[in-house]
Amino acid sequence: MRSKEFEPDEIADAAMRVFWQRGYAATSIQDLVEGTGLSRSSLYSTFENKQGLYQQALRRYEAVTTANVELLSGAGSPRDLIRQLLVSVAEDELGDPQRRGCLVANATLELAGHDAAVAELVAHNFLRLQKALEKLILRGQQSGEVAAARNPRALARFFVNTLQGMRVLGKGSPLTQRSQCLMDVIDVALDTL
Amino acid sequence: MRSKEFEPDEIADAAMRVFWQRGYAATSIQDLVEGTGLSRSSLYSTFENKQGLYQQALRRYEAVTTANVELLSGAGSPRDLIRQLLVSVAEDELGDPQRRGCLVANATLELAGHDAAVAELVAHNFLRLQKALEKLILRGQQSGEVAAARNPRALARFFVNTLQGMRVLGKGSPLTQRSQCLMDVIDVALDTL
DNA sequence: TAGTTTTTGGAACGATCGTTCCTGATGAGT
DNA sequence: ACTCATCAGGAACGATCGTTCCAAAAACTA
């Protein structure tokens, strides 16, 4: 026997960064060879093919969702925690020189309509975020900080929707008013609480 | 002289439908030849190259934005008109067997971060919708139907954001609750008015 | 240390990519 | 009807696509 010389998760992380920046179709195997430092044969023997590597990369991206879920699960004012999440997304959109956006949003619009495996992976991400938001909003309603008139699940879905909208406008709204645009969105959205 | 045997706008429309369904990178010239009925040489002599054809297709998609702007410019309750727009997007996402979504949203996430020409085209679409919404919301505030506390431009941006979020969740949220998800989003968003 | 198994890098596969070019067909002008 | 500029179709370009294969290097077992 001979042991592997690399950690598959680390390779998937490296591939994730390549797909994140370029998208699926626009990324070539050569891009992935250079981005991961592995040869073609090692990539194929480990991940089967390009689709398999992409799906594994998408699974590794769940770590980003996990970080957001943990942010929302922390102590503090529910409204402030949600604002923190929204602001962090706005800052990411405005500050990332690579303009990658969110891999889940990118994967959704590029592939989820035609690829069932990708559709399931992105849906899982959305659901995890939705559940964390719902829990947090329920806590806010029970403490009286958030108006209890609304279904917390509906509010959670609304904020997931707002976040994904920001991923689109963060890339596509006119550059001169992009920052103001995202701030307006955050302020209006938070007023639903 | 010999006159053209086709109308460039109609060819661009046909190309638009192909790009709309497959995206930019995943669409081959062969797909466009079959989708437009034109030969390679005619496509290249008319639109220069694949990028040029895509940009022209994106310009033709402005007709969709125009239809939405006209909907918002019609008579009727501002809140109802906005609801109509949101519902029409939800119905499109739920009902389109091709699962195309919105070409502007697709173009934004796939290309706007790396392609300045595409970025300008999508920004123009967003701005047109934002202005129509702003005008409508202002009218609602003046008639007293909509609370006048908020900046109408901020509200307009918020609704553009909501619409684009729905384009993501319409493709990516779990299928079993997708319809309810979009309805929840619409209800919460409309309560900001 | 010799033997064995697995991984590795890179060459090479056919297919398809975006693009160009050439040829015959076409229709307007005289 | 003849000319001629311009058209459309499809063959063909080199490059690159995703994928496979193979020989050599490496590391564990005995």
Short mmCIF file of N, CA and C in Angstrom, two decimals, chain A residues 177, chain B residues 69 72-73 124-138 152-153 156-157 160:
data_model
loop_
_atom_site.label_atom_id
_atom_site.label_comp_id
_atom_site.label_asym_id
_atom_site.label_seq_id
_atom_site.Cartn_x
_atom_site.Cartn_y
_atom_site.Cartn_z
N GLN A 177 -23.86 53.78 -7.40
CA GLN A 177 -24.80 53.83 -6.28
C GLN A 177 -24.95 52.48 -5.61
N VAL B 69 -41.99 47.61 -16.69
CA VAL B 69 -42.10 49.04 -16.42
C VAL B 69 -43.49 49.54 -16.80
N LEU B 72 -46.03 48.63 -14.23
CA LEU B 72 -45.95 49.50 -13.05
C LEU B 72 -46.43 50.92 -13.35
N SER B 73 -46.43 51.29 -14.61
CA SER B 73 -46.83 52.65 -14.99
C SER B 73 -48.33 52.77 -15.23
N HIS B 124 -28.36 48.85 -16.39
CA HIS B 124 -29.40 49.68 -17.02
C HIS B 124 -30.79 49.08 -16.80
N ASN B 125 -30.89 47.77 -16.89
CA ASN B 125 -32.17 47.11 -16.62
C ASN B 125 -32.62 47.36 -15.18
N PHE B 126 -31.70 47.17 -14.24
CA PHE B 126 -32.07 47.37 -12.84
C PHE B 126 -32.52 48.80 -12.59
N LEU B 127 -31.82 49.73 -13.19
CA LEU B 127 -32.13 51.14 -12.97
C LEU B 127 -33.50 51.50 -13.54
N ARG B 128 -33.82 50.97 -14.69
CA ARG B 128 -35.12 51.26 -15.28
C ARG B 128 -36.25 50.76 -14.37
N LEU B 129 -36.08 49.56 -13.87
CA LEU B 129 -37.10 49.01 -12.98
C LEU B 129 -37.17 49.82 -11.69
N GLN B 130 -36.01 50.19 -11.19
CA GLN B 130 -35.97 50.98 -9.94
C GLN B 130 -36.70 52.30 -10.11
N LYS B 131 -36.47 52.96 -11.23
CA LYS B 131 -37.12 54.26 -11.45
C LYS B 131 -38.63 54.13 -11.56
N ALA B 132 -39.08 53.09 -12.27
CA ALA B 132 -40.53 52.88 -12.39
C ALA B 132 -41.15 52.61 -11.03
N LEU B 133 -40.45 51.83 -10.22
CA LEU B 133 -40.96 51.54 -8.88
C LEU B 133 -40.98 52.80 -8.02
N GLU B 134 -39.92 53.59 -8.14
CA GLU B 134 -39.84 54.81 -7.33
C GLU B 134 -40.99 55.75 -7.67
N LYS B 135 -41.24 55.90 -8.96
CA LYS B 135 -42.33 56.79 -9.40
C LYS B 135 -43.67 56.29 -8.86
N LEU B 136 -43.86 54.99 -8.95
CA LEU B 136 -45.13 54.41 -8.49
C LEU B 136 -45.29 54.56 -6.98
N ILE B 137 -44.22 54.33 -6.25
CA ILE B 137 -44.29 54.43 -4.79
C ILE B 137 -44.53 55.88 -4.37
N LEU B 138 -43.91 56.79 -5.08
CA LEU B 138 -44.14 58.21 -4.79
C LEU B 138 -45.61 58.56 -4.99
N PRO B 152 -38.81 56.94 -1.10
CA PRO B 152 -39.33 56.07 -2.17
C PRO B 152 -38.22 55.39 -2.97
N ARG B 153 -37.08 56.05 -3.10
CA ARG B 153 -35.99 55.41 -3.84
C ARG B 153 -35.45 54.20 -3.08
N ALA B 156 -37.85 51.48 -3.60
CA ALA B 156 -37.73 50.94 -4.97
C ALA B 156 -36.54 49.98 -5.05
N ARG B 157 -35.42 50.39 -4.49
CA ARG B 157 -34.26 49.51 -4.49
C ARG B 157 -34.56 48.21 -3.76
N VAL B 160 -36.55 45.94 -6.06
CA VAL B 160 -35.69 45.34 -7.08
C VAL B 160 -34.89 44.20 -6.46
#
